[in-house]
Amino acid sequence: MKWIQHILAYYKFPLVILCLFLYFIGWNIHGHLTHKDTLLYTALVNVNASETLAGQLNQGFMDYLQADASKTTLQFYSGLYLTDNEWSEWHEYTYASRIKILAAIEGKLLDVVLMNREAFDAFSQNGYLLDLDSFLSTQDPELYQALQPSLISNVVVLEDNADDMVLDASLSYAAVTETHCFGLDLSRCPYIKQAGFEDTVYLGILANTPRTDTTLSYLWYLSGEKQTSLQGSRSSTTP
């Protein structure tokens, strides 16, 4: 085995480089072959879904799209909580959840949020949600007609004096606000009705979503109505 010792003695460094090169080539090929396009990013905030409901919100929608599971996937965030109530059972999770949510919004990795009223207020007031009245009426009038009775208005804070109040305790809070239809009451959604939530579950669409076509299809799916328009293309796979 002297020839092996000879090779190791004189070509150890080139062999290491070759092995690393082959490893990275194999890793890239594997990543290319196993890569899946994400059709939609959905989050539950202050809402807990049963295994059945989670399946309906995920795999059920994949089946509705007739999507190829070997090439596409859905991202479903759960266990996220936002509350200012220090006595709430969710309060200890709020900071970590807020960081995850802000990072997802900044990276355009969040499209649809299902949430309770407190989270709906927080998303709306911070200007994170689309005006559904304007969005749906222009993007898919047929869907807009079907969902219009369930649209819910809320307030967005355009500017306020919260920072000034920190420096001057004598100031009273003042804000410039607008009201728009930022949410959808999901009480009529067959999957939400079956889940038996005591409180209303709201849906909001992130204002910076790049996956509007798939988002529209998701609304059709949740509405239980038959999608007859050409809007809401089932082939949207923007990562």
mmCIF file with all atom_site columns, N, CA and C in Angstrom, residues 43 61 75 77 79 82 85 87 89-90 103 105 115-116 147 166 180 189-190 192 198 209 214 217 220 224 232:
data_model
loop_
_atom_site.group_PDB
_atom_site.id
_atom_site.type_symbol
_atom_site.label_atom_id
_atom_site.label_alt_id
_atom_site.label_comp_id
_atom_site.label_asym_id
_atom_site.label_entity_id
_atom_site.label_seq_id
_atom_site.pdbx_PDB_ins_code
_atom_site.Cartn_x
_atom_site.Cartn_y
_atom_site.Cartn_z
_atom_site.occupancy
_atom_site.B_iso_or_equiv
_atom_site.pdbx_formal_charge
_atom_site.auth_seq_id
_atom_site.auth_comp_id
_atom_site.auth_asym_id
_atom_site.auth_atom_id
_atom_site.pdbx_PDB_model_num
ATOM 1  N N  . ALA A 1 43  ? -50.294 32.365 8.142  1.00 0.00 ? 43  ALA A N  1
ATOM 2  C CA . ALA A 1 43  ? -49.986 32.339 9.567  1.00 0.00 ? 43  ALA A CA 1
ATOM 3  C C  . ALA A 1 43  ? -51.260 32.371 10.394 1.00 0.00 ? 43  ALA A C  1
ATOM 4  N N  . PHE A 1 61  ? -56.061 22.965 0.576  1.00 0.00 ? 61  PHE A N  1
ATOM 5  C CA . PHE A 1 61  ? -55.858 23.990 -0.452 1.00 0.00 ? 61  PHE A CA 1
ATOM 6  C C  . PHE A 1 61  ? -54.964 23.467 -1.572 1.00 0.00 ? 61  PHE A C  1
ATOM 7  N N  . GLN A 1 75  ? -46.285 27.239 3.126  1.00 0.00 ? 75  GLN A N  1
ATOM 8  C CA . GLN A 1 75  ? -45.664 27.515 4.423  1.00 0.00 ? 75  GLN A CA 1
ATOM 9  C C  . GLN A 1 75  ? -46.752 27.938 5.397  1.00 0.00 ? 75  GLN A C  1
ATOM 10 N N  . TYR A 1 77  ? -47.392 29.024 9.272  1.00 0.00 ? 77  TYR A N  1
ATOM 11 C CA . TYR A 1 77  ? -46.857 29.404 10.577 1.00 0.00 ? 77  TYR A CA 1
ATOM 12 C C  . TYR A 1 77  ? -47.951 29.266 11.636 1.00 0.00 ? 77  TYR A C  1
ATOM 13 N N  . GLY A 1 79  ? -48.546 28.883 16.241 1.00 0.00 ? 79  GLY A N  1
ATOM 14 C CA . GLY A 1 79  ? -47.907 29.180 17.516 1.00 0.00 ? 79  GLY A CA 1
ATOM 15 C C  . GLY A 1 79  ? -47.427 30.607 17.644 1.00 0.00 ? 79  GLY A C  1
ATOM 16 N N  . LEU A 1 82  ? -49.832 37.605 19.761 1.00 0.00 ? 82  LEU A N  1
ATOM 17 C CA . LEU A 1 82  ? -49.626 39.026 19.994 1.00 0.00 ? 82  LEU A CA 1
ATOM 18 C C  . LEU A 1 82  ? -50.657 39.502 21.009 1.00 0.00 ? 82  LEU A C  1
ATOM 19 N N  . ASN A 1 85  ? -51.905 42.249 26.925 1.00 0.00 ? 85  ASN A N  1
ATOM 20 C CA . ASN A 1 85  ? -52.438 41.864 28.232 1.00 0.00 ? 85  ASN A CA 1
ATOM 21 C C  . ASN A 1 85  ? -51.420 40.986 28.957 1.00 0.00 ? 85  ASN A C  1
ATOM 22 N N  . TRP A 1 87  ? -51.606 39.507 31.608 1.00 0.00 ? 87  TRP A N  1
ATOM 23 C CA . TRP A 1 87  ? -52.213 38.366 32.296 1.00 0.00 ? 87  TRP A CA 1
ATOM 24 C C  . TRP A 1 87  ? -52.633 37.272 31.320 1.00 0.00 ? 87  TRP A C  1
ATOM 25 N N  . GLU A 1 89  ? -52.424 34.177 28.797 1.00 0.00 ? 89  GLU A N  1
ATOM 26 C CA . GLU A 1 89  ? -51.579 32.984 28.711 1.00 0.00 ? 89  GLU A CA 1
ATOM 27 C C  . GLU A 1 89  ? -50.598 33.072 27.548 1.00 0.00 ? 89  GLU A C  1
ATOM 28 N N  . TRP A 1 90  ? -50.854 33.961 26.606 1.00 0.00 ? 90  TRP A N  1
ATOM 29 C CA . TRP A 1 90  ? -50.002 34.100 25.432 1.00 0.00 ? 90  TRP A CA 1
ATOM 30 C C  . TRP A 1 90  ? -48.898 35.144 25.602 1.00 0.00 ? 90  TRP A C  1
ATOM 31 N N  . ALA A 1 103 ? -40.027 39.827 10.730 1.00 0.00 ? 103 ALA A N  1
ATOM 32 C CA . ALA A 1 103 ? -39.037 39.294 9.787  1.00 0.00 ? 103 ALA A CA 1
ATOM 33 C C  . ALA A 1 103 ? -39.729 38.713 8.554  1.00 0.00 ? 103 ALA A C  1
ATOM 34 N N  . ILE A 1 105 ? -42.695 39.559 7.358  1.00 0.00 ? 105 ILE A N  1
ATOM 35 C CA . ILE A 1 105 ? -43.263 40.657 6.568  1.00 0.00 ? 105 ILE A CA 1
ATOM 36 C C  . ILE A 1 105 ? -42.172 41.354 5.767  1.00 0.00 ? 105 ILE A C  1
ATOM 37 N N  . MET A 1 115 ? -56.530 35.371 12.338 1.00 0.00 ? 115 MET A N  1
ATOM 38 C CA . MET A 1 115 ? -56.226 35.942 13.654 1.00 0.00 ? 115 MET A CA 1
ATOM 39 C C  . MET A 1 115 ? -57.489 36.294 14.421 1.00 0.00 ? 115 MET A C  1
ATOM 40 N N  . ASN A 1 116 ? -57.321 36.593 15.715 1.00 0.00 ? 116 ASN A N  1
ATOM 41 C CA . ASN A 1 116 ? -58.439 37.075 16.507 1.00 0.00 ? 116 ASN A CA 1
ATOM 42 C C  . ASN A 1 116 ? -58.506 38.599 16.409 1.00 0.00 ? 116 ASN A C  1
ATOM 43 N N  . LEU A 1 147 ? -67.787 38.085 -1.237 1.00 0.00 ? 147 LEU A N  1
ATOM 44 C CA . LEU A 1 147 ? -67.228 38.299 0.093  1.00 0.00 ? 147 LEU A CA 1
ATOM 45 C C  . LEU A 1 147 ? -67.597 39.641 0.714  1.00 0.00 ? 147 LEU A C  1
ATOM 46 N N  . VAL A 1 166 ? -43.486 60.261 25.292 1.00 0.00 ? 166 VAL A N  1
ATOM 47 C CA . VAL A 1 166 ? -42.412 59.700 26.122 1.00 0.00 ? 166 VAL A CA 1
ATOM 48 C C  . VAL A 1 166 ? -41.564 60.818 26.725 1.00 0.00 ? 166 VAL A C  1
ATOM 49 N N  . HIS A 1 180 ? -60.456 51.612 6.758  1.00 0.00 ? 180 HIS A N  1
ATOM 50 C CA . HIS A 1 180 ? -60.611 50.838 5.528  1.00 0.00 ? 180 HIS A CA 1
ATOM 51 C C  . HIS A 1 180 ? -61.030 49.409 5.887  1.00 0.00 ? 180 HIS A C  1
ATOM 52 N N  . CYS A 1 189 ? -67.000 30.837 6.581  1.00 0.00 ? 189 CYS A N  1
ATOM 53 C CA . CYS A 1 189 ? -66.095 29.837 6.009  1.00 0.00 ? 189 CYS A CA 1
ATOM 54 C C  . CYS A 1 189 ? -66.456 28.455 6.559  1.00 0.00 ? 189 CYS A C  1
ATOM 55 N N  . PRO A 1 190 ? -66.729 27.479 5.704  1.00 0.00 ? 190 PRO A N  1
ATOM 56 C CA . PRO A 1 190 ? -67.157 26.164 6.188  1.00 0.00 ? 190 PRO A CA 1
ATOM 57 C C  . PRO A 1 190 ? -66.153 25.495 7.122  1.00 0.00 ? 190 PRO A C  1
ATOM 58 N N  . ILE A 1 192 ? -63.937 27.018 9.147  1.00 0.00 ? 192 ILE A N  1
ATOM 59 C CA . ILE A 1 192 ? -63.931 27.729 10.431 1.00 0.00 ? 192 ILE A CA 1
ATOM 60 C C  . ILE A 1 192 ? -65.203 27.398 11.220 1.00 0.00 ? 192 ILE A C  1
ATOM 61 N N  . GLU A 1 198 ? -65.224 30.006 19.441 1.00 0.00 ? 198 GLU A N  1
ATOM 62 C CA . GLU A 1 198 ? -66.167 30.836 20.198 1.00 0.00 ? 198 GLU A CA 1
ATOM 63 C C  . GLU A 1 198 ? -66.115 32.290 19.726 1.00 0.00 ? 198 GLU A C  1
ATOM 64 N N  . THR A 1 209 ? -47.638 41.509 -0.201 1.00 0.00 ? 209 THR A N  1
ATOM 65 C CA . THR A 1 209 ? -47.602 40.168 -0.762 1.00 0.00 ? 209 THR A CA 1
ATOM 66 C C  . THR A 1 209 ? -47.292 40.196 -2.256 1.00 0.00 ? 209 THR A C  1
ATOM 67 N N  . THR A 1 214 ? -52.347 33.577 -6.080 1.00 0.00 ? 214 THR A N  1
ATOM 68 C CA . THR A 1 214 ? -52.602 32.443 -5.195 1.00 0.00 ? 214 THR A CA 1
ATOM 69 C C  . THR A 1 214 ? -53.425 32.872 -3.996 1.00 0.00 ? 214 THR A C  1
ATOM 70 N N  . SER A 1 217 ? -56.999 32.806 -4.987 1.00 0.00 ? 217 SER A N  1
ATOM 71 C CA . SER A 1 217 ? -57.484 31.420 -5.017 1.00 0.00 ? 217 SER A CA 1
ATOM 72 C C  . SER A 1 217 ? -57.742 30.904 -3.602 1.00 0.00 ? 217 SER A C  1
ATOM 73 N N  . TRP A 1 220 ? -61.066 32.180 -2.535 1.00 0.00 ? 220 TRP A N  1
ATOM 74 C CA . TRP A 1 220 ? -62.112 31.374 -3.161 1.00 0.00 ? 220 TRP A CA 1
ATOM 75 C C  . TRP A 1 220 ? -62.281 30.056 -2.421 1.00 0.00 ? 220 TRP A C  1
ATOM 76 N N  . GLY A 1 224 ? -65.777 28.750 0.083  1.00 0.00 ? 224 GLY A N  1
ATOM 77 C CA . GLY A 1 224 ? -66.649 27.628 -0.243 1.00 0.00 ? 224 GLY A CA 1
ATOM 78 C C  . GLY A 1 224 ? -67.403 27.833 -1.528 1.00 0.00 ? 224 GLY A C  1
ATOM 79 N N  . GLY A 1 232 ? -57.057 34.719 -9.964 1.00 0.00 ? 232 GLY A N  1
ATOM 80 C CA . GLY A 1 232 ? -56.603 33.772 -8.973 1.00 0.00 ? 232 GLY A CA 1
ATOM 81 C C  . GLY A 1 232 ? -55.979 32.571 -9.623 1.00 0.00 ? 232 GLY A C  1
#
